[in-house]
Amino acid sequence: MGTAEHDVIVIGAGFAGMYALHRLRGAGFRVRVIEAAEDVGGTWYWNRYPGARCDITSVFYSYSFDEDLQREWTWSERFATQAEILAYARHVAERFDLRRDITFGTRVTGAARVGEDWVVRTDTGEQLRARHLVAAVGSLSAARVPELPGLDSFAGPVLLTGAWPAEPVDLAGQRVGVIGTGSSGIQAIPELARTAAHLTVFQRTANYSVPAHHRRFTAAEWQEIQEGYPAVRAEALTTYAGVPIETRPAALADSAAERAARYEQRWQEGGLGFFFSYQDLILDETANATAAEFLHAKIAELVHDPATAKALTPDSHPVGTKRPCVDDGYFETFNRDNVTLVDLREHPLERVLPHAVQAGGQEHDLDVLVLATGYDALTGALLRLDITGEDGLPLAEHWAAGPSTYLGVTVAGFPNLYVLAGPGSPSVLANVILAAEQHVEWVSDLLVHLREHGLRRAEAEPAAEREWNEQVAIAAGATLFPLADSWYLGANVPGKPRVFMPYAGGFQTYRELCAEIAADGYRGLRLS
Ligand code: N01
């Protein structure tokens, strides 16, 4: 078992980890990145399921830190495919010569505070030692397989959207079942329906989704984008979610006709912009109900069979309180002869059999089962690292009642540990690439500050952490988010504490606060 000396160990080579390596190495630190996958890309390495794309516009969902990188890369479509985003990640790895400092195919199995260092163990038996530890493990990376009775007995392939096989899967002529109708399921279902002999969709909760209206950028459009890039990037930093989008303050300030026109326009434009039609959609139930009414009518229009339309119409949560979805003909897919919807609320899932899924007493024959069942979000991947802080305190114990952080980045009792774009930060409520960039830069500046002042250690003060947790709760409490049983609250994982995990106060507010705290000598951190 060897030991190695590094200034910083970064766990994960997705977009956050890659930039952490580039930035910290550029600042003169010796950095080693440990990555479980065989390549860079994180989420976009694993999520190869049919139809996988990002539902944030490619032009925004990409690094902003390097003008040349931005200029030389051309996005072909408005919503980039998984393959294109992965190609971009690989391009970045080449361009900045990242791979030489990344250990691939190696999973971190433990990290413990030993003396003044972090000692990291891996599944290859290696032990690495570093002064600082950066967890860039992603918020939606611990894919969750639900405990379905009989799942092990299923005779055919069981495919997870969040860990889709690298080899192409031929589903032609197969009877395919999909469990789960979140973003992944809603993206995969239209694609699967086009190739499978029959597709059975098992839906527990109907979800809100708007069309993507996929299209390629024209040459003229791309030129315009390139010319406007600097301004658009600057604007993105001033927004709630890190995506420039025009929004109006209050739905009810418009007349019913104006609202209908606005919703229709946003529907026709496609993408998540619909949910930013009015700022108060996520703040006010009456405002929210106007968007719900519009979306319900759209489902009734798109889905021919009224009973199927009704089952597909969300009625359990306000619009946007579960992560809204963006689709490519999702609702229309249920008009196909080869697609069946099973409403699990009416017909509960009873068991998986070798060649079927039984729900409500009926067996649905299947050759392949796809699980689009989501993630142990925000905390799952972090806790799986088995991190032990000072005095042997396990992170799982410190977080037994839910994640507890200062600014989402640091944790009391875990000096020199930095979490990127995780719980307690805007994270999944923002354009996560920009959110990761902001964290990387903040952490990198902090490490430079420590070095310049001859300091070795940064740790959240417990009082500052408590206050920040309160701020996170207050920000969530001002919204409608807590009304849904969502993964934002851990509601999808049995036994997980019900705590709204991301910071809902907005990316701009958060950025400004982080900058102000840094300028104030990292108030709330004990530096020594
Ligand atoms: O996961 P989800 P996801 N029996 O948790 C159901 C991002 N993302 O992978 O709602 C039956 O949203 C579950 O039902 P319910 C995006 O942020 C982005 O789809 O818990 N059903 C739900 O329908 C997204 O929000 C993109 O009642 C079960 C589904 O499985 C996040 O990742 C693409 C079940 C899980 O939905 C997660 O999305 C993909 C059970 N035992 C993902 N357990 C884009 O950028 C779970 N379900 C486009």
PDB file of C-alpha atoms in Angstrom, residues 64-241:
ATOM      1  CA  SER A  64     -17.393  30.194 -18.862  1.00  0.00           C
ATOM      2  CA  PHE A  65     -13.919  30.455 -17.333  1.00  0.00           C
ATOM      3  CA  ASP A  66     -11.926  30.514 -20.560  1.00  0.00           C
ATOM      4  CA  GLU A  67     -12.776  32.806 -23.460  1.00  0.00           C
ATOM      5  CA  ASP A  68     -10.739  30.796 -25.946  1.00  0.00           C
ATOM      6  CA  LEU A  69     -12.387  27.547 -24.971  1.00  0.00           C
ATOM      7  CA  GLN A  70     -15.733  29.213 -25.430  1.00  0.00           C
ATOM      8  CA  ARG A  71     -14.792  30.583 -28.829  1.00  0.00           C
ATOM      9  CA  GLU A  72     -13.336  27.409 -30.239  1.00  0.00           C
ATOM     10  CA  TRP A  73     -16.169  25.054 -29.269  1.00  0.00           C
ATOM     11  CA  THR A  74     -19.323  24.941 -31.386  1.00  0.00           C
ATOM     12  CA  TRP A  75     -22.516  23.539 -29.910  1.00  0.00           C
ATOM     13  CA  SER A  76     -24.591  22.033 -32.669  1.00  0.00           C
ATOM     14  CA  GLU A  77     -27.947  22.101 -30.914  1.00  0.00           C
ATOM     15  CA  ARG A  78     -29.886  24.192 -28.480  1.00  0.00           C
ATOM     16  CA  PHE A  79     -30.149  21.300 -26.012  1.00  0.00           C
ATOM     17  CA  ALA A  80     -26.979  19.264 -26.313  1.00  0.00           C
ATOM     18  CA  THR A  81     -27.106  15.486 -26.440  1.00  0.00           C
ATOM     19  CA  GLN A  82     -25.267  13.413 -23.849  1.00  0.00           C
ATOM     20  CA  ALA A  83     -22.772  12.402 -26.552  1.00  0.00           C
ATOM     21  CA  GLU A  84     -21.979  16.007 -27.409  1.00  0.00           C
ATOM     22  CA  ILE A  85     -21.573  17.047 -23.762  1.00  0.00           C
ATOM     23  CA  LEU A  86     -19.281  14.102 -23.149  1.00  0.00           C
ATOM     24  CA  ALA A  87     -17.273  15.052 -26.253  1.00  0.00           C
ATOM     25  CA  TYR A  88     -16.995  18.569 -24.826  1.00  0.00           C
ATOM     26  CA  ALA A  89     -15.765  17.223 -21.474  1.00  0.00           C
ATOM     27  CA  ARG A  90     -13.138  15.169 -23.315  1.00  0.00           C
ATOM     28  CA  HIS A  91     -12.125  18.182 -25.351  1.00  0.00           C
ATOM     29  CA  VAL A  92     -11.635  20.179 -22.149  1.00  0.00           C
ATOM     30  CA  ALA A  93      -9.564  17.351 -20.660  1.00  0.00           C
ATOM     31  CA  GLU A  94      -7.289  17.374 -23.731  1.00  0.00           C
ATOM     32  CA  ARG A  95      -7.122  21.106 -24.078  1.00  0.00           C
ATOM     33  CA  PHE A  96      -6.001  21.667 -20.500  1.00  0.00           C
ATOM     34  CA  ASP A  97      -3.966  18.463 -20.266  1.00  0.00           C
ATOM     35  CA  LEU A  98      -6.020  17.260 -17.314  1.00  0.00           C
ATOM     36  CA  ARG A  99      -5.716  13.488 -17.654  1.00  0.00           C
ATOM     37  CA  ARG A 100      -2.145  13.283 -16.377  1.00  0.00           C
ATOM     38  CA  ASP A 101      -3.364  14.212 -12.903  1.00  0.00           C
ATOM     39  CA  ILE A 102      -6.477  12.037 -12.859  1.00  0.00           C
ATOM     40  CA  THR A 103      -6.557   8.441 -11.666  1.00  0.00           C
ATOM     41  CA  PHE A 104      -9.438   6.769 -13.511  1.00  0.00           C
ATOM     42  CA  GLY A 105     -11.291   3.562 -12.727  1.00  0.00           C
ATOM     43  CA  THR A 106     -10.711   4.083  -9.009  1.00  0.00           C
ATOM     44  CA  ARG A 107     -13.380   4.656  -6.416  1.00  0.00           C
ATOM     45  CA  VAL A 108     -12.754   6.401  -3.111  1.00  0.00           C
ATOM     46  CA  THR A 109     -13.827   4.114  -0.290  1.00  0.00           C
ATOM     47  CA  GLY A 110     -12.942   6.309   2.671  1.00  0.00           C
ATOM     48  CA  ALA A 111     -11.445   9.623   3.719  1.00  0.00           C
ATOM     49  CA  ALA A 112     -10.269  10.358   7.229  1.00  0.00           C
ATOM     50  CA  ARG A 113      -8.701  13.298   8.941  1.00  0.00           C
ATOM     51  CA  VAL A 114      -5.326  12.164  10.247  1.00  0.00           C
ATOM     52  CA  GLY A 115      -3.273  14.837  12.002  1.00  0.00           C
ATOM     53  CA  GLU A 116      -3.182  17.844   9.681  1.00  0.00           C
ATOM     54  CA  ASP A 117      -4.025  15.866   6.544  1.00  0.00           C
ATOM     55  CA  TRP A 118      -6.731  13.947   4.819  1.00  0.00           C
ATOM     56  CA  VAL A 119      -5.962  10.310   4.123  1.00  0.00           C
ATOM     57  CA  VAL A 120      -7.992   8.915   1.275  1.00  0.00           C
ATOM     58  CA  ARG A 121      -8.467   5.187   0.644  1.00  0.00           C
ATOM     59  CA  THR A 122      -9.449   3.736  -2.701  1.00  0.00           C
ATOM     60  CA  ASP A 123     -10.863   0.438  -3.926  1.00  0.00           C
ATOM     61  CA  THR A 124      -7.514  -0.321  -5.550  1.00  0.00           C
ATOM     62  CA  GLY A 125      -5.911  -0.402  -2.100  1.00  0.00           C
ATOM     63  CA  GLU A 126      -4.114   2.888  -2.528  1.00  0.00           C
ATOM     64  CA  GLN A 127      -3.800   5.465   0.236  1.00  0.00           C
ATOM     65  CA  LEU A 128      -3.237   9.082  -0.635  1.00  0.00           C
ATOM     66  CA  ARG A 129      -2.497  11.921   1.705  1.00  0.00           C
ATOM     67  CA  ALA A 130      -3.186  15.599   1.158  1.00  0.00           C
ATOM     68  CA  ARG A 131      -3.648  18.783   3.105  1.00  0.00           C
ATOM     69  CA  HIS A 132      -6.985  19.558   1.457  1.00  0.00           C
ATOM     70  CA  LEU A 133      -9.845  17.418   0.197  1.00  0.00           C
ATOM     71  CA  VAL A 134     -12.322  18.546  -2.443  1.00  0.00           C
ATOM     72  CA  ALA A 135     -15.481  16.500  -2.925  1.00  0.00           C
ATOM     73  CA  ALA A 136     -16.681  17.048  -6.493  1.00  0.00           C
ATOM     74  CA  VAL A 137     -18.884  13.989  -6.562  1.00  0.00           C
ATOM     75  CA  GLY A 138     -22.032  15.479  -8.060  1.00  0.00           C
ATOM     76  CA  SER A 139     -25.486  15.939  -6.593  1.00  0.00           C
ATOM     77  CA  LEU A 140     -27.217  13.422  -8.809  1.00  0.00           C
ATOM     78  CA  SER A 141     -24.672  10.641  -9.055  1.00  0.00           C
ATOM     79  CA  ALA A 142     -25.714   8.034  -6.499  1.00  0.00           C
ATOM     80  CA  ALA A 143     -28.263   6.211  -8.666  1.00  0.00           C
ATOM     81  CA  ARG A 144     -30.960   4.556  -6.627  1.00  0.00           C
ATOM     82  CA  VAL A 145     -32.346   1.083  -7.185  1.00  0.00           C
ATOM     83  CA  PRO A 146     -35.631   0.876  -5.280  1.00  0.00           C
ATOM     84  CA  GLU A 147     -36.395  -2.164  -3.200  1.00  0.00           C
ATOM     85  CA  LEU A 148     -38.917  -3.839  -5.443  1.00  0.00           C
ATOM     86  CA  PRO A 149     -39.962  -7.319  -4.320  1.00  0.00           C
ATOM     87  CA  GLY A 150     -38.627  -9.908  -6.738  1.00  0.00           C
ATOM     88  CA  LEU A 151     -36.360  -7.515  -8.659  1.00  0.00           C
ATOM     89  CA  ASP A 152     -33.468  -9.988  -8.469  1.00  0.00           C
ATOM     90  CA  SER A 153     -35.614 -12.650 -10.098  1.00  0.00           C
ATOM     91  CA  PHE A 154     -36.127 -10.685 -13.311  1.00  0.00           C
ATOM     92  CA  ALA A 155     -34.723 -12.850 -16.109  1.00  0.00           C
ATOM     93  CA  GLY A 156     -33.905 -10.112 -18.626  1.00  0.00           C
ATOM     94  CA  PRO A 157     -31.616  -7.107 -18.428  1.00  0.00           C
ATOM     95  CA  VAL A 158     -32.351  -4.509 -15.743  1.00  0.00           C
ATOM     96  CA  LEU A 159     -30.987  -1.183 -16.998  1.00  0.00           C
ATOM     97  CA  LEU A 160     -30.475   1.919 -14.875  1.00  0.00           C
ATOM     98  CA  THR A 161     -30.752   5.272 -16.648  1.00  0.00           C
ATOM     99  CA  GLY A 162     -28.079   6.607 -14.280  1.00  0.00           C
ATOM    100  CA  ALA A 163     -25.603   3.834 -15.140  1.00  0.00           C
ATOM    101  CA  TRP A 164     -26.521   2.903 -18.682  1.00  0.00           C
ATOM    102  CA  PRO A 165     -24.233   0.359 -20.424  1.00  0.00           C
ATOM    103  CA  ALA A 166     -21.481   1.875 -22.545  1.00  0.00           C
ATOM    104  CA  GLU A 167     -22.209  -0.645 -25.316  1.00  0.00           C
ATOM    105  CA  PRO A 168     -25.308   0.165 -27.398  1.00  0.00           C
ATOM    106  CA  VAL A 169     -28.377  -1.741 -26.180  1.00  0.00           C
ATOM    107  CA  ASP A 170     -30.598  -3.087 -28.948  1.00  0.00           C
ATOM    108  CA  LEU A 171     -34.203  -2.953 -27.777  1.00  0.00           C
ATOM    109  CA  ALA A 172     -35.769  -3.585 -31.183  1.00  0.00           C
ATOM    110  CA  GLY A 173     -38.506  -6.185 -30.920  1.00  0.00           C
ATOM    111  CA  GLN A 174     -38.321  -6.219 -27.119  1.00  0.00           C
ATOM    112  CA  ARG A 175     -41.089  -5.675 -24.600  1.00  0.00           C
ATOM    113  CA  VAL A 176     -39.655  -2.946 -22.408  1.00  0.00           C
ATOM    114  CA  GLY A 177     -40.922  -1.680 -19.062  1.00  0.00           C
ATOM    115  CA  VAL A 178     -39.883   1.681 -17.583  1.00  0.00           C
ATOM    116  CA  ILE A 179     -40.334   2.495 -13.928  1.00  0.00           C
ATOM    117  CA  GLY A 180     -40.046   6.206 -13.199  1.00  0.00           C
ATOM    118  CA  THR A 181     -41.313   9.357 -14.856  1.00  0.00           C
ATOM    119  CA  GLY A 182     -38.874  12.031 -13.709  1.00  0.00           C
ATOM    120  CA  SER A 183     -36.571  13.884 -16.133  1.00  0.00           C
ATOM    121  CA  SER A 184     -34.718  10.708 -17.092  1.00  0.00           C
ATOM    122  CA  GLY A 185     -37.814   8.603 -17.679  1.00  0.00           C
ATOM    123  CA  ILE A 186     -39.569  11.390 -19.548  1.00  0.00           C
ATOM    124  CA  GLN A 187     -36.571  11.800 -21.860  1.00  0.00           C
ATOM    125  CA  ALA A 188     -36.094   8.071 -22.423  1.00  0.00           C
ATOM    126  CA  ILE A 189     -39.734   7.060 -22.904  1.00  0.00           C
ATOM    127  CA  PRO A 190     -40.337   8.606 -26.371  1.00  0.00           C
ATOM    128  CA  GLU A 191     -37.046   7.134 -27.643  1.00  0.00           C
ATOM    129  CA  LEU A 192     -37.734   3.701 -26.188  1.00  0.00           C
ATOM    130  CA  ALA A 193     -41.247   3.713 -27.651  1.00  0.00           C
ATOM    131  CA  ARG A 194     -39.776   4.264 -31.104  1.00  0.00           C
ATOM    132  CA  THR A 195     -37.612   1.125 -30.940  1.00  0.00           C
ATOM    133  CA  ALA A 196     -39.304  -1.311 -28.567  1.00  0.00           C
ATOM    134  CA  ALA A 197     -41.996  -3.726 -29.720  1.00  0.00           C
ATOM    135  CA  HIS A 198     -44.016  -2.630 -26.720  1.00  0.00           C
ATOM    136  CA  LEU A 199     -43.339  -0.126 -23.954  1.00  0.00           C
ATOM    137  CA  THR A 200     -45.053  -0.254 -20.572  1.00  0.00           C
ATOM    138  CA  VAL A 201     -44.600   2.865 -18.441  1.00  0.00           C
ATOM    139  CA  PHE A 202     -45.070   2.436 -14.697  1.00  0.00           C
ATOM    140  CA  GLN A 203     -45.901   5.848 -13.270  1.00  0.00           C
ATOM    141  CA  ARG A 204     -46.108   6.582  -9.551  1.00  0.00           C
ATOM    142  CA  THR A 205     -46.348  10.374  -9.764  1.00  0.00           C
ATOM    143  CA  ALA A 206     -47.443  12.300 -12.842  1.00  0.00           C
ATOM    144  CA  ASN A 207     -44.972  15.060 -13.638  1.00  0.00           C
ATOM    145  CA  TYR A 208     -45.008  18.453 -15.282  1.00  0.00           C
ATOM    146  CA  SER A 209     -43.144  18.582 -18.550  1.00  0.00           C
ATOM    147  CA  VAL A 210     -42.826  21.059 -21.372  1.00  0.00           C
ATOM    148  CA  PRO A 211     -41.585  20.454 -24.916  1.00  0.00           C
ATOM    149  CA  ALA A 212     -37.946  21.022 -25.801  1.00  0.00           C
ATOM    150  CA  HIS A 213     -38.553  21.735 -29.505  1.00  0.00           C
ATOM    151  CA  HIS A 214     -35.089  20.482 -30.324  1.00  0.00           C
ATOM    152  CA  ARG A 215     -33.300  22.244 -33.098  1.00  0.00           C
ATOM    153  CA  ARG A 216     -29.853  22.768 -34.470  1.00  0.00           C
ATOM    154  CA  PHE A 217     -28.247  26.177 -34.410  1.00  0.00           C
ATOM    155  CA  THR A 218     -27.954  27.789 -37.822  1.00  0.00           C
ATOM    156  CA  ALA A 219     -24.590  29.268 -38.807  1.00  0.00           C
ATOM    157  CA  ALA A 220     -26.012  32.794 -38.517  1.00  0.00           C
ATOM    158  CA  GLU A 221     -27.459  32.038 -35.090  1.00  0.00           C
ATOM    159  CA  TRP A 222     -24.157  30.629 -33.902  1.00  0.00           C
ATOM    160  CA  GLN A 223     -22.283  33.692 -35.057  1.00  0.00           C
ATOM    161  CA  GLU A 224     -24.721  35.850 -33.158  1.00  0.00           C
ATOM    162  CA  ILE A 225     -24.279  33.697 -30.061  1.00  0.00           C
ATOM    163  CA  GLN A 226     -20.495  33.997 -30.287  1.00  0.00           C
ATOM    164  CA  GLU A 227     -20.642  37.747 -30.603  1.00  0.00           C
ATOM    165  CA  GLY A 228     -23.002  38.088 -27.670  1.00  0.00           C
ATOM    166  CA  TYR A 229     -21.306  35.520 -25.436  1.00  0.00           C
ATOM    167  CA  PRO A 230     -19.468  37.851 -23.053  1.00  0.00           C
ATOM    168  CA  ALA A 231     -22.607  39.886 -22.366  1.00  0.00           C
ATOM    169  CA  VAL A 232     -24.756  36.771 -21.931  1.00  0.00           C
ATOM    170  CA  ARG A 233     -22.259  35.243 -19.535  1.00  0.00           C
ATOM    171  CA  ALA A 234     -22.163  38.406 -17.469  1.00  0.00           C
ATOM    172  CA  GLU A 235     -25.948  38.484 -17.392  1.00  0.00           C
ATOM    173  CA  ALA A 236     -26.159  34.826 -16.321  1.00  0.00           C
ATOM    174  CA  LEU A 237     -24.294  35.675 -13.120  1.00  0.00           C
ATOM    175  CA  THR A 238     -26.983  38.177 -12.173  1.00  0.00           C
ATOM    176  CA  THR A 239     -29.872  35.715 -12.374  1.00  0.00           C
ATOM    177  CA  TYR A 240     -31.631  33.405  -9.926  1.00  0.00           C
ATOM    178  CA  ALA A 241     -30.599  30.206 -11.700  1.00  0.00           C
TER     179      ALA A 241
END
